[in-house]
């Protein structure tokens, strides 16, 4: 007959073998399929980078989830109470090997993720707002586009096209965009979901975020900061279009808004609400 220690050893071996097998299968699936299913998709270079980050983090946590699932299922099937008197199980004992391995594995994981995350962030800002003096600046020519949030809509200004301001965000494909996100009133947050861009819009602050568009597509823009009564309705759609279509669109917008363009304030990094209009 097997001794209690031998039986415990068998349990541990079975759980570890099953967890390793499940981990290898599940982690392979995550690595192969993660890029296809994880948010925010492939809408920009920054979004693709975020999918990679999400895949790496999911792949790291998969073996831990596999071990927990196997241990849970194994415990339910092997250690359930099967009638008779309830007896206490064997006592839990400290194990110095487990302690050392726990410290080594968790420290290596956290340090690797810190290094990987910092490297990814410094490539191109990863789609986040970097404040008025960004440190992760991509190389190359940029198209500046200003995002102006106010209760409860976004408008967009194109300083290199005469400070044109429109209620639609249209961007040229395969282009590096320098977004300048600001607000006229409360704190909002500009979130272009499929492009992987999210940057706070604060009044009086020029929050810079970088975006490299890919092929033409539509995308959603949402406010991601509770900003008042109609926050839930603060959304619109944007488009990434081929360069010639973008140029034609800019011309049509300049024509459409020519009558009111002269009332716009001069292009500036940030604006404050008009006190007279506010009083009225
Ligand atoms: Cu909002």
PDB file of C-alpha atoms and ligand atoms in Angstrom:
ATOM      1  CA  UNK A   1       0.000   0.000   0.000  1.00  0.00           C
ATOM      2  CA  UNK A   2       1.253   3.512  -0.886  1.00  0.00           C
ATOM      3  CA  UNK A   3       2.337   5.711   2.019  1.00  0.00           C
ATOM      4  CA  UNK A   4       0.622   9.159   2.457  1.00  0.00           C
ATOM      5  CA  UNK A   5       3.861  10.894   1.294  1.00  0.00           C
ATOM      6  CA  UNK A   6       3.992   8.741  -1.856  1.00  0.00           C
ATOM      7  CA  UNK A   7       0.319   9.482  -2.546  1.00  0.00           C
ATOM      8  CA  UNK A   8       0.949  13.245  -2.198  1.00  0.00           C
ATOM      9  CA  UNK A   9       3.900  12.932  -4.548  1.00  0.00           C
ATOM     10  CA  UNK A  10       1.674  11.224  -7.133  1.00  0.00           C
ATOM     11  CA  UNK A  11      -0.956  13.969  -6.846  1.00  0.00           C
ATOM     12  CA  UNK A  12       1.690  16.663  -7.343  1.00  0.00           C
ATOM     13  CA  UNK A  13       3.205  14.858 -10.332  1.00  0.00           C
ATOM     14  CA  UNK A  14      -0.163  14.400 -12.053  1.00  0.00           C
ATOM     15  CA  UNK A  15      -1.150  18.063 -11.483  1.00  0.00           C
ATOM     16  CA  UNK A  16       2.216  19.337 -12.767  1.00  0.00           C
ATOM     17  CA  UNK A  17       2.195  17.100 -15.866  1.00  0.00           C
ATOM     18  CA  UNK A  18      -1.405  18.063 -16.747  1.00  0.00           C
ATOM     19  CA  UNK A  19      -0.655  21.777 -16.128  1.00  0.00           C
ATOM     20  CA  UNK A  20       2.467  21.655 -18.336  1.00  0.00           C
ATOM     21  CA  UNK A  21       0.564  19.915 -21.164  1.00  0.00           C
ATOM     22  CA  UNK A  22      -2.336  22.395 -20.938  1.00  0.00           C
ATOM     23  CA  UNK A  23       0.115  25.356 -20.735  1.00  0.00           C
ATOM     24  CA  UNK A  24       2.007  24.295 -23.846  1.00  0.00           C
ATOM     25  CA  UNK A  25      -1.232  23.925 -25.850  1.00  0.00           C
ATOM     26  CA  UNK A  26      -2.895  27.113 -24.527  1.00  0.00           C
ATOM     27  CA  UNK A  27       0.235  29.304 -24.776  1.00  0.00           C
ATOM     28  CA  UNK A  28       0.817  28.149 -28.362  1.00  0.00           C
ATOM     29  CA  UNK A  29      -2.790  29.034 -29.211  1.00  0.00           C
ATOM     30  CA  UNK A  30      -2.374  32.495 -27.624  1.00  0.00           C
ATOM     31  CA  UNK A  31       0.874  33.109 -29.538  1.00  0.00           C
ATOM     32  CA  UNK A  32      -0.621  31.996 -32.867  1.00  0.00           C
ATOM     33  CA  UNK A  33      -4.145  33.441 -32.584  1.00  0.00           C
ATOM     34  CA  UNK A  34      -3.651  36.374 -30.158  1.00  0.00           C
ATOM     35  CA  UNK A  35      -2.743  38.813 -32.918  1.00  0.00           C
ATOM     36  CA  UNK A  36      -5.998  38.070 -34.699  1.00  0.00           C
ATOM     37  CA  UNK A  37      -8.416  38.430 -31.779  1.00  0.00           C
ATOM     38  CA  UNK A  38      -6.949  40.762 -29.188  1.00  0.00           C
ATOM     39  CA  UNK A  39      -7.930  44.451 -29.081  1.00  0.00           C
ATOM     40  CA  UNK A  40      -7.492  47.078 -30.387  1.00  0.00           C
ATOM     41  CA  UNK A  41      -6.727  45.424 -33.764  1.00  0.00           C
ATOM     42  CA  UNK A  42      -4.479  46.437 -36.611  1.00  0.00           C
ATOM     43  CA  UNK A  43      -5.751  49.983 -37.320  1.00  0.00           C
ATOM     44  CA  UNK A  44      -2.417  51.773 -36.787  1.00  0.00           C
ATOM     45  CA  UNK A  45       1.209  51.048 -35.899  1.00  0.00           C
ATOM     46  CA  UNK A  46       0.396  51.948 -32.275  1.00  0.00           C
ATOM     47  CA  UNK A  47      -2.645  49.610 -32.236  1.00  0.00           C
ATOM     48  CA  UNK A  48      -0.548  46.749 -33.640  1.00  0.00           C
ATOM     49  CA  UNK A  49       2.024  47.399 -30.907  1.00  0.00           C
ATOM     50  CA  UNK A  50      -0.716  47.204 -28.272  1.00  0.00           C
ATOM     51  CA  UNK A  51      -1.913  43.882 -29.712  1.00  0.00           C
ATOM     52  CA  UNK A  52       1.664  42.573 -29.364  1.00  0.00           C
ATOM     53  CA  UNK A  53       1.791  43.805 -25.733  1.00  0.00           C
ATOM     54  CA  UNK A  54      -1.567  42.187 -24.984  1.00  0.00           C
ATOM     55  CA  UNK A  55      -0.405  38.925 -26.599  1.00  0.00           C
ATOM     56  CA  UNK A  56       2.824  38.877 -24.557  1.00  0.00           C
ATOM     57  CA  UNK A  57       0.966  39.553 -21.288  1.00  0.00           C
ATOM     58  CA  UNK A  58      -1.704  36.939 -22.059  1.00  0.00           C
ATOM     59  CA  UNK A  59       0.982  34.387 -22.992  1.00  0.00           C
ATOM     60  CA  UNK A  60       2.775  35.030 -19.661  1.00  0.00           C
ATOM     61  CA  UNK A  61      -0.380  34.617 -17.583  1.00  0.00           C
ATOM     62  CA  UNK A  62      -1.611  31.530 -19.512  1.00  0.00           C
ATOM     63  CA  UNK A  63       0.595  28.942 -17.688  1.00  0.00           C
ATOM     64  CA  UNK A  64      -0.551  30.370 -14.331  1.00  0.00           C
ATOM     65  CA  UNK A  65      -4.212  30.118 -15.368  1.00  0.00           C
ATOM     66  CA  UNK A  66      -3.549  26.569 -16.682  1.00  0.00           C
ATOM     67  CA  UNK A  67      -2.055  25.527 -13.317  1.00  0.00           C
ATOM     68  CA  UNK A  68      -4.998  27.016 -11.389  1.00  0.00           C
ATOM     69  CA  UNK A  69      -7.608  25.376 -13.658  1.00  0.00           C
ATOM     70  CA  UNK A  70      -5.887  21.966 -13.480  1.00  0.00           C
ATOM     71  CA  UNK A  71      -5.462  22.209  -9.701  1.00  0.00           C
ATOM     72  CA  UNK A  72      -9.116  23.239  -9.286  1.00  0.00           C
ATOM     73  CA  UNK A  73     -10.490  20.429 -11.469  1.00  0.00           C
ATOM     74  CA  UNK A  74      -8.106  17.843  -9.936  1.00  0.00           C
ATOM     75  CA  UNK A  75      -9.026  18.900  -6.393  1.00  0.00           C
ATOM     76  CA  UNK A  76     -12.739  18.686  -7.157  1.00  0.00           C
ATOM     77  CA  UNK A  77     -12.390  15.176  -8.536  1.00  0.00           C
ATOM     78  CA  UNK A  78      -9.767  13.737  -6.132  1.00  0.00           C
ATOM     79  CA  UNK A  79     -10.183  15.493  -2.796  1.00  0.00           C
ATOM     80  CA  UNK A  80     -13.948  15.708  -2.498  1.00  0.00           C
ATOM     81  CA  UNK A  81     -15.610  14.387   0.628  1.00  0.00           C
ATOM     82  CA  UNK A  82     -17.013  10.935  -0.103  1.00  0.00           C
ATOM     83  CA  UNK A  83     -19.025  10.237   3.028  1.00  0.00           C
ATOM     84  CA  UNK A  84     -17.863   8.920   6.388  1.00  0.00           C
ATOM     85  CA  UNK A  85     -16.314  10.960   9.149  1.00  0.00           C
ATOM     86  CA  UNK A  86     -14.664  14.277   8.202  1.00  0.00           C
ATOM     87  CA  UNK A  87     -10.938  14.081   8.926  1.00  0.00           C
ATOM     88  CA  UNK A  88      -8.410  16.864   8.737  1.00  0.00           C
ATOM     89  CA  UNK A  89      -5.933  16.712   5.849  1.00  0.00           C
ATOM     90  CA  UNK A  90      -2.152  16.578   6.279  1.00  0.00           C
ATOM     91  CA  UNK A  91      -0.620  19.779   7.693  1.00  0.00           C
ATOM     92  CA  UNK A  92       0.814  22.400   5.282  1.00  0.00           C
ATOM     93  CA  UNK A  93       4.573  22.804   5.693  1.00  0.00           C
ATOM     94  CA  UNK A  94       6.960  25.532   4.599  1.00  0.00           C
ATOM     95  CA  UNK A  95       9.193  24.504   1.709  1.00  0.00           C
ATOM     96  CA  UNK A  96      12.357  26.599   1.146  1.00  0.00           C
ATOM     97  CA  UNK A  97      12.605  25.453  -2.505  1.00  0.00           C
ATOM     98  CA  UNK A  98       9.096  26.686  -3.286  1.00  0.00           C
ATOM     99  CA  UNK A  99       9.885  29.986  -1.568  1.00  0.00           C
ATOM    100  CA  UNK A 100      13.072  30.545  -3.621  1.00  0.00           C
ATOM    101  CA  UNK A 101      11.420  29.532  -6.902  1.00  0.00           C
ATOM    102  CA  UNK A 102       8.449  31.772  -6.213  1.00  0.00           C
ATOM    103  CA  UNK A 103      10.735  34.782  -5.643  1.00  0.00           C
ATOM    104  CA  UNK A 104      12.899  34.021  -8.691  1.00  0.00           C
ATOM    105  CA  UNK A 105      10.013  33.405 -11.124  1.00  0.00           C
ATOM    106  CA  UNK A 106       7.893  36.398 -10.032  1.00  0.00           C
ATOM    107  CA  UNK A 107      10.917  38.776  -9.936  1.00  0.00           C
ATOM    108  CA  UNK A 108      12.113  37.719 -13.403  1.00  0.00           C
ATOM    109  CA  UNK A 109       8.574  38.073 -14.803  1.00  0.00           C
ATOM    110  CA  UNK A 110       8.025  41.546 -13.342  1.00  0.00           C
ATOM    111  CA  UNK A 111      11.499  42.811 -14.368  1.00  0.00           C
ATOM    112  CA  UNK A 112      11.074  41.422 -17.900  1.00  0.00           C
ATOM    113  CA  UNK A 113       7.664  43.126 -18.243  1.00  0.00           C
ATOM    114  CA  UNK A 114       9.075  46.421 -16.920  1.00  0.00           C
ATOM    115  CA  UNK A 115      11.903  46.305 -19.488  1.00  0.00           C
ATOM    116  CA  UNK A 116       9.657  45.189 -22.330  1.00  0.00           C
ATOM    117  CA  UNK A 117       7.009  47.797 -21.465  1.00  0.00           C
ATOM    118  CA  UNK A 118       9.562  50.638 -21.294  1.00  0.00           C
ATOM    119  CA  UNK A 119      11.089  49.586 -24.633  1.00  0.00           C
ATOM    120  CA  UNK A 120       7.656  49.431 -26.287  1.00  0.00           C
ATOM    121  CA  UNK A 121       6.649  52.796 -24.820  1.00  0.00           C
ATOM    122  CA  UNK A 122       9.793  54.538 -26.088  1.00  0.00           C
ATOM    123  CA  UNK A 123       9.349  53.297 -29.671  1.00  0.00           C
ATOM    124  CA  UNK A 124       6.577  55.763 -30.554  1.00  0.00           C
ATOM    125  CA  UNK A 125       4.694  56.602 -27.381  1.00  0.00           C
ATOM    126  CA  UNK A 126       2.438  53.552 -27.836  1.00  0.00           C
ATOM    127  CA  UNK A 127      -0.558  55.763 -28.619  1.00  0.00           C
ATOM    128  CA  UNK A 128      -0.743  57.455 -25.218  1.00  0.00           C
ATOM    129  CA  UNK A 129      -0.787  61.178 -24.425  1.00  0.00           C
ATOM    130  CA  UNK A 130       2.705  62.308 -23.435  1.00  0.00           C
ATOM    131  CA  UNK A 131       1.931  65.808 -22.210  1.00  0.00           C
ATOM    132  CA  UNK A 132       3.312  69.054 -23.713  1.00  0.00           C
ATOM    133  CA  UNK A 133       6.951  67.829 -23.922  1.00  0.00           C
ATOM    134  CA  UNK A 134       6.924  64.247 -25.200  1.00  0.00           C
ATOM    135  CA  UNK A 135      10.006  62.047 -24.757  1.00  0.00           C
ATOM    136  CA  UNK A 136       9.090  59.140 -27.086  1.00  0.00           C
ATOM    137  CA  UNK A 137       9.232  61.024 -30.393  1.00  0.00           C
ATOM    138  CA  UNK A 138       9.194  59.026 -33.643  1.00  0.00           C
ATOM    139  CA  UNK A 139      11.462  60.076 -36.513  1.00  0.00           C
ATOM    140  CA  UNK A 140      10.221  61.568 -39.741  1.00  0.00           C
ATOM    141  CA  UNK A 141       7.778  64.077 -41.133  1.00  0.00           C
ATOM    142  CA  UNK A 142       4.549  64.580 -39.208  1.00  0.00           C
ATOM    143  CA  UNK A 143       1.147  65.970 -39.980  1.00  0.00           C
ATOM    144  CA  UNK A 144      -0.013  67.992 -36.948  1.00  0.00           C
ATOM    145  CA  UNK A 145      -3.710  67.655 -36.088  1.00  0.00           C
ATOM    146  CA  UNK A 146      -5.293  69.311 -33.087  1.00  0.00           C
ATOM    147  CA  UNK A 147      -8.113  67.608 -31.195  1.00  0.00           C
ATOM    148  CA  UNK A 148     -10.316  70.079 -29.308  1.00  0.00           C
ATOM    149  CA  UNK A 149     -12.751  68.601 -26.790  1.00  0.00           C
ATOM    150  CA  UNK A 150     -15.645  70.509 -25.293  1.00  0.00           C
ATOM    151  CA  UNK A 151     -18.963  69.624 -23.698  1.00  0.00           C
ATOM    152  CA  UNK A 152     -19.996  67.516 -25.578  1.00  0.00           C
ATOM    153  CA  UNK A 153     -18.218  67.111 -28.867  1.00  0.00           C
ATOM    154  CA  UNK A 154     -14.827  66.959 -30.516  1.00  0.00           C
ATOM    155  CA  UNK A 155     -13.629  69.266 -33.279  1.00  0.00           C
ATOM    156  CA  UNK A 156     -10.354  68.993 -35.180  1.00  0.00           C
ATOM    157  CA  UNK A 157      -7.939  71.649 -36.419  1.00  0.00           C
ATOM    158  CA  UNK A 158      -5.346  71.302 -39.152  1.00  0.00           C
ATOM    159  CA  UNK A 159      -2.700  74.017 -38.555  1.00  0.00           C
ATOM    160  CA  UNK A 160      -0.815  73.234 -41.784  1.00  0.00           C
ATOM    161  CA  UNK A 161      -4.032  73.839 -43.771  1.00  0.00           C
ATOM    162  CA  UNK A 162      -4.693  77.370 -42.591  1.00  0.00           C
ATOM    163  CA  UNK A 163      -6.000  76.358 -39.165  1.00  0.00           C
ATOM    164  CA  UNK A 164      -9.047  74.686 -40.747  1.00  0.00           C
ATOM    165  CA  UNK A 165     -11.446  73.425 -38.059  1.00  0.00           C
ATOM    166  CA  UNK A 166     -13.969  70.671 -38.782  1.00  0.00           C
ATOM    167  CA  UNK A 167     -16.312  68.438 -36.782  1.00  0.00           C
ATOM    168  CA  UNK A 168     -14.905  65.330 -38.534  1.00  0.00           C
ATOM    169  CA  UNK A 169     -11.570  63.610 -38.093  1.00  0.00           C
ATOM    170  CA  UNK A 170     -10.201  62.593 -41.481  1.00  0.00           C
ATOM    171  CA  UNK A 171      -6.582  61.451 -41.747  1.00  0.00           C
ATOM    172  CA  UNK A 172      -4.338  60.447 -44.660  1.00  0.00           C
ATOM    173  CA  UNK A 173      -3.287  56.780 -44.847  1.00  0.00           C
ATOM    174  CA  UNK A 174       0.302  55.622 -44.132  1.00  0.00           C
ATOM    175  CA  UNK A 175       1.200  58.917 -42.456  1.00  0.00           C
ATOM    176  CA  UNK A 176       2.697  59.900 -39.120  1.00  0.00           C
ATOM    177  CA  UNK A 177       0.283  62.197 -37.274  1.00  0.00           C
ATOM    178  CA  UNK A 178       1.185  64.427 -34.337  1.00  0.00           C
ATOM    179  CA  UNK A 179      -2.017  64.797 -32.325  1.00  0.00           C
ATOM    180  CA  UNK A 180      -2.331  67.818 -30.040  1.00  0.00           C
ATOM    181  CA  UNK A 181      -5.170  67.075 -27.660  1.00  0.00           C
ATOM    182  CA  UNK A 182      -6.725  69.881 -25.631  1.00  0.00           C
ATOM    183  CA  UNK A 183     -10.036  70.977 -24.135  1.00  0.00           C
ATOM    184  CA  UNK A 184     -12.099  74.148 -23.867  1.00  0.00           C
ATOM    185  CA  UNK A 185     -13.885  73.331 -20.622  1.00  0.00           C
ATOM    186  CA  UNK A 186     -13.930  70.171 -18.486  1.00  0.00           C
ATOM    187  CA  UNK A 187     -11.456  67.278 -18.517  1.00  0.00           C
ATOM    188  CA  UNK A 188     -12.244  64.937 -21.423  1.00  0.00           C
ATOM    189  CA  UNK A 189     -10.300  62.083 -22.975  1.00  0.00           C
ATOM    190  CA  UNK A 190      -9.830  61.518 -26.687  1.00  0.00           C
ATOM    191  CA  UNK A 191     -10.063  57.794 -27.457  1.00  0.00           C
ATOM    192  CA  UNK A 192      -9.817  56.671 -31.083  1.00  0.00           C
ATOM    193  CA  UNK A 193     -10.520  53.045 -30.232  1.00  0.00           C
ATOM    194  CA  UNK A 194      -9.413  51.115 -33.349  1.00  0.00           C
ATOM    195  CA  UNK A 195      -6.337  53.332 -33.757  1.00  0.00           C
ATOM    196  CA  UNK A 196      -5.135  52.568 -30.233  1.00  0.00           C
ATOM    197  CA  UNK A 197      -4.947  56.260 -29.309  1.00  0.00           C
ATOM    198  CA  UNK A 198      -6.019  57.561 -25.929  1.00  0.00           C
ATOM    199  CA  UNK A 199      -5.027  60.944 -24.545  1.00  0.00           C
ATOM    200  CA  UNK A 200      -6.519  63.172 -21.841  1.00  0.00           C
ATOM    201  CA  UNK A 201      -7.945  66.482 -23.031  1.00  0.00           C
ATOM    202  CA  UNK A 202      -7.310  69.108 -20.354  1.00  0.00           C
ATOM    203  CA  UNK A 203      -8.144  72.808 -20.679  1.00  0.00           C
ATOM    204  CA  UNK A 204      -5.005  74.907 -21.135  1.00  0.00           C
ATOM    205  CA  UNK A 205      -2.825  71.835 -21.830  1.00  0.00           C
ATOM    206  CA  UNK A 206      -1.320  70.661 -25.141  1.00  0.00           C
ATOM    207  CA  UNK A 207      -1.237  66.863 -24.757  1.00  0.00           C
ATOM    208  CA  UNK A 208       0.801  65.314 -27.591  1.00  0.00           C
ATOM    209  CA  UNK A 209       0.205  61.754 -28.864  1.00  0.00           C
ATOM    210  CA  UNK A 210       1.701  60.120 -31.948  1.00  0.00           C
ATOM    211  CA  UNK A 211      -0.157  57.995 -34.447  1.00  0.00           C
ATOM    212  CA  UNK A 212       1.008  56.239 -37.600  1.00  0.00           C
ATOM    213  CA  UNK A 213      -1.974  55.451 -39.801  1.00  0.00           C
ATOM    214  CA  UNK A 214      -2.075  52.355 -41.992  1.00  0.00           C
ATOM    215  CA  UNK A 215      -4.529  51.519 -44.768  1.00  0.00           C
ATOM    216  CA  UNK A 216      -7.876  53.349 -45.224  1.00  0.00           C
ATOM    217  CA  UNK A 217     -10.603  52.485 -42.711  1.00  0.00           C
ATOM    218  CA  UNK A 218     -13.210  53.999 -40.461  1.00  0.00           C
ATOM    219  CA  UNK A 219     -12.791  54.216 -36.697  1.00  0.00           C
ATOM    220  CA  UNK A 220     -14.713  55.343 -33.630  1.00  0.00           C
ATOM    221  CA  UNK A 221     -13.902  58.283 -31.397  1.00  0.00           C
ATOM    222  CA  UNK A 222     -15.232  58.357 -27.849  1.00  0.00           C
ATOM    223  CA  UNK A 223     -14.776  60.556 -24.847  1.00  0.00           C
ATOM    224  CA  UNK A 224     -13.242  58.339 -22.158  1.00  0.00           C
ATOM    225  CA  UNK A 225     -13.512  60.678 -19.166  1.00  0.00           C
ATOM    226  CA  UNK A 226     -16.763  61.389 -17.361  1.00  0.00           C
ATOM    227  CA  UNK A 227     -17.240  65.024 -18.390  1.00  0.00           C
ATOM    228  CA  UNK A 228     -20.807  65.936 -17.533  1.00  0.00           C
ATOM    229  CA  UNK A 229     -24.421  65.226 -18.393  1.00  0.00           C
ATOM    230  CA  UNK A 230     -24.024  64.174 -22.041  1.00  0.00           C
ATOM    231  CA  UNK A 231     -20.657  62.413 -21.717  1.00  0.00           C
ATOM    232  CA  UNK A 232     -22.249  59.177 -22.979  1.00  0.00           C
ATOM    233  CA  UNK A 233     -23.176  60.926 -26.243  1.00  0.00           C
ATOM    234  CA  UNK A 234     -19.732  62.391 -26.852  1.00  0.00           C
ATOM    235  CA  UNK A 235     -18.642  60.243 -29.772  1.00  0.00           C
ATOM    236  CA  UNK A 236     -18.239  60.368 -33.535  1.00  0.00           C
ATOM    237  CA  UNK A 237     -16.623  58.476 -36.385  1.00  0.00           C
ATOM    238  CA  UNK A 238     -13.375  59.180 -38.149  1.00  0.00           C
ATOM    239  CA  UNK A 239     -11.863  58.029 -41.422  1.00  0.00           C
ATOM    240  CA  UNK A 240      -8.420  57.165 -42.697  1.00  0.00           C
ATOM    241  CA  UNK A 241      -8.402  57.825 -46.467  1.00  0.00           C
ATOM    242  CA  UNK A 242      -5.823  57.672 -49.300  1.00  0.00           C
ATOM    243  CA  UNK A 243      -3.640  60.810 -49.599  1.00  0.00           C
ATOM    244  CA  UNK A 244      -5.333  62.241 -52.771  1.00  0.00           C
ATOM    245  CA  UNK A 245      -8.766  61.832 -51.156  1.00  0.00           C
ATOM    246  CA  UNK A 246      -7.461  63.576 -48.024  1.00  0.00           C
ATOM    247  CA  UNK A 247      -6.228  66.549 -50.071  1.00  0.00           C
ATOM    248  CA  UNK A 248      -9.604  66.773 -51.842  1.00  0.00           C
ATOM    249  CA  UNK A 249     -11.441  66.530 -48.516  1.00  0.00           C
ATOM    250  CA  UNK A 250      -9.343  69.373 -47.013  1.00  0.00           C
ATOM    251  CA  UNK A 251     -10.191  71.573 -50.027  1.00  0.00           C
ATOM    252  CA  UNK A 252     -13.921  70.831 -49.703  1.00  0.00           C
ATOM    253  CA  UNK A 253     -13.843  71.609 -45.955  1.00  0.00           C
ATOM    254  CA  UNK A 254     -11.970  74.877 -46.528  1.00  0.00           C
ATOM    255  CA  UNK A 255     -14.667  75.846 -49.039  1.00  0.00           C
ATOM    256  CA  UNK A 256     -17.574  74.780 -46.798  1.00  0.00           C
ATOM    257  CA  UNK A 257     -16.264  76.608 -43.728  1.00  0.00           C
ATOM    258  CA  UNK A 258     -14.789  79.666 -45.500  1.00  0.00           C
ATOM    259  CA  UNK A 259     -17.692  81.906 -44.409  1.00  0.00           C
ATOM    260  CA  UNK A 260     -17.206  81.204 -40.688  1.00  0.00           C
ATOM    261  CA  UNK A 261     -13.435  80.545 -40.622  1.00  0.00           C
ATOM    262  CA  UNK A 262     -12.692  84.241 -39.942  1.00  0.00           C
ATOM    263  CA  UNK A 263     -14.496  84.038 -36.572  1.00  0.00           C
ATOM    264  CA  UNK A 264     -12.201  81.275 -35.319  1.00  0.00           C
ATOM    265  CA  UNK A 265      -9.468  82.207 -32.869  1.00  0.00           C
ATOM    266  CA  UNK A 266      -5.931  82.019 -34.263  1.00  0.00           C
ATOM    267  CA  UNK A 267      -4.433  78.530 -34.046  1.00  0.00           C
ATOM    268  CA  UNK A 268      -2.844  78.036 -30.646  1.00  0.00           C
ATOM    269  CA  UNK A 269      -1.547  75.099 -28.605  1.00  0.00           C
ATOM    270  CA  UNK A 270      -4.469  75.523 -26.212  1.00  0.00           C
ATOM    271  CA  UNK A 271      -7.496  77.735 -25.752  1.00  0.00           C
ATOM    272  CA  UNK A 272      -9.592  79.063 -22.929  1.00  0.00           C
ATOM    273  CA  UNK A 273     -13.356  79.468 -23.103  1.00  0.00           C
ATOM    274  CA  UNK A 274     -14.578  82.847 -24.261  1.00  0.00           C
ATOM    275  CA  UNK A 275     -15.594  84.571 -20.966  1.00  0.00           C
ATOM    276  CA  UNK A 276     -18.165  86.767 -22.717  1.00  0.00           C
ATOM    277  CA  UNK A 277     -19.868  83.827 -24.367  1.00  0.00           C
ATOM    278  CA  UNK A 278     -19.812  81.973 -21.069  1.00  0.00           C
ATOM    279  CA  UNK A 279     -21.449  84.912 -19.247  1.00  0.00           C
ATOM    280  CA  UNK A 280     -24.112  85.120 -21.946  1.00  0.00           C
TER     281      UNK A 280
HETATM  282 CU1  LIG B   1     -16.709  62.792 -21.619  1.00  0.00          CU
END
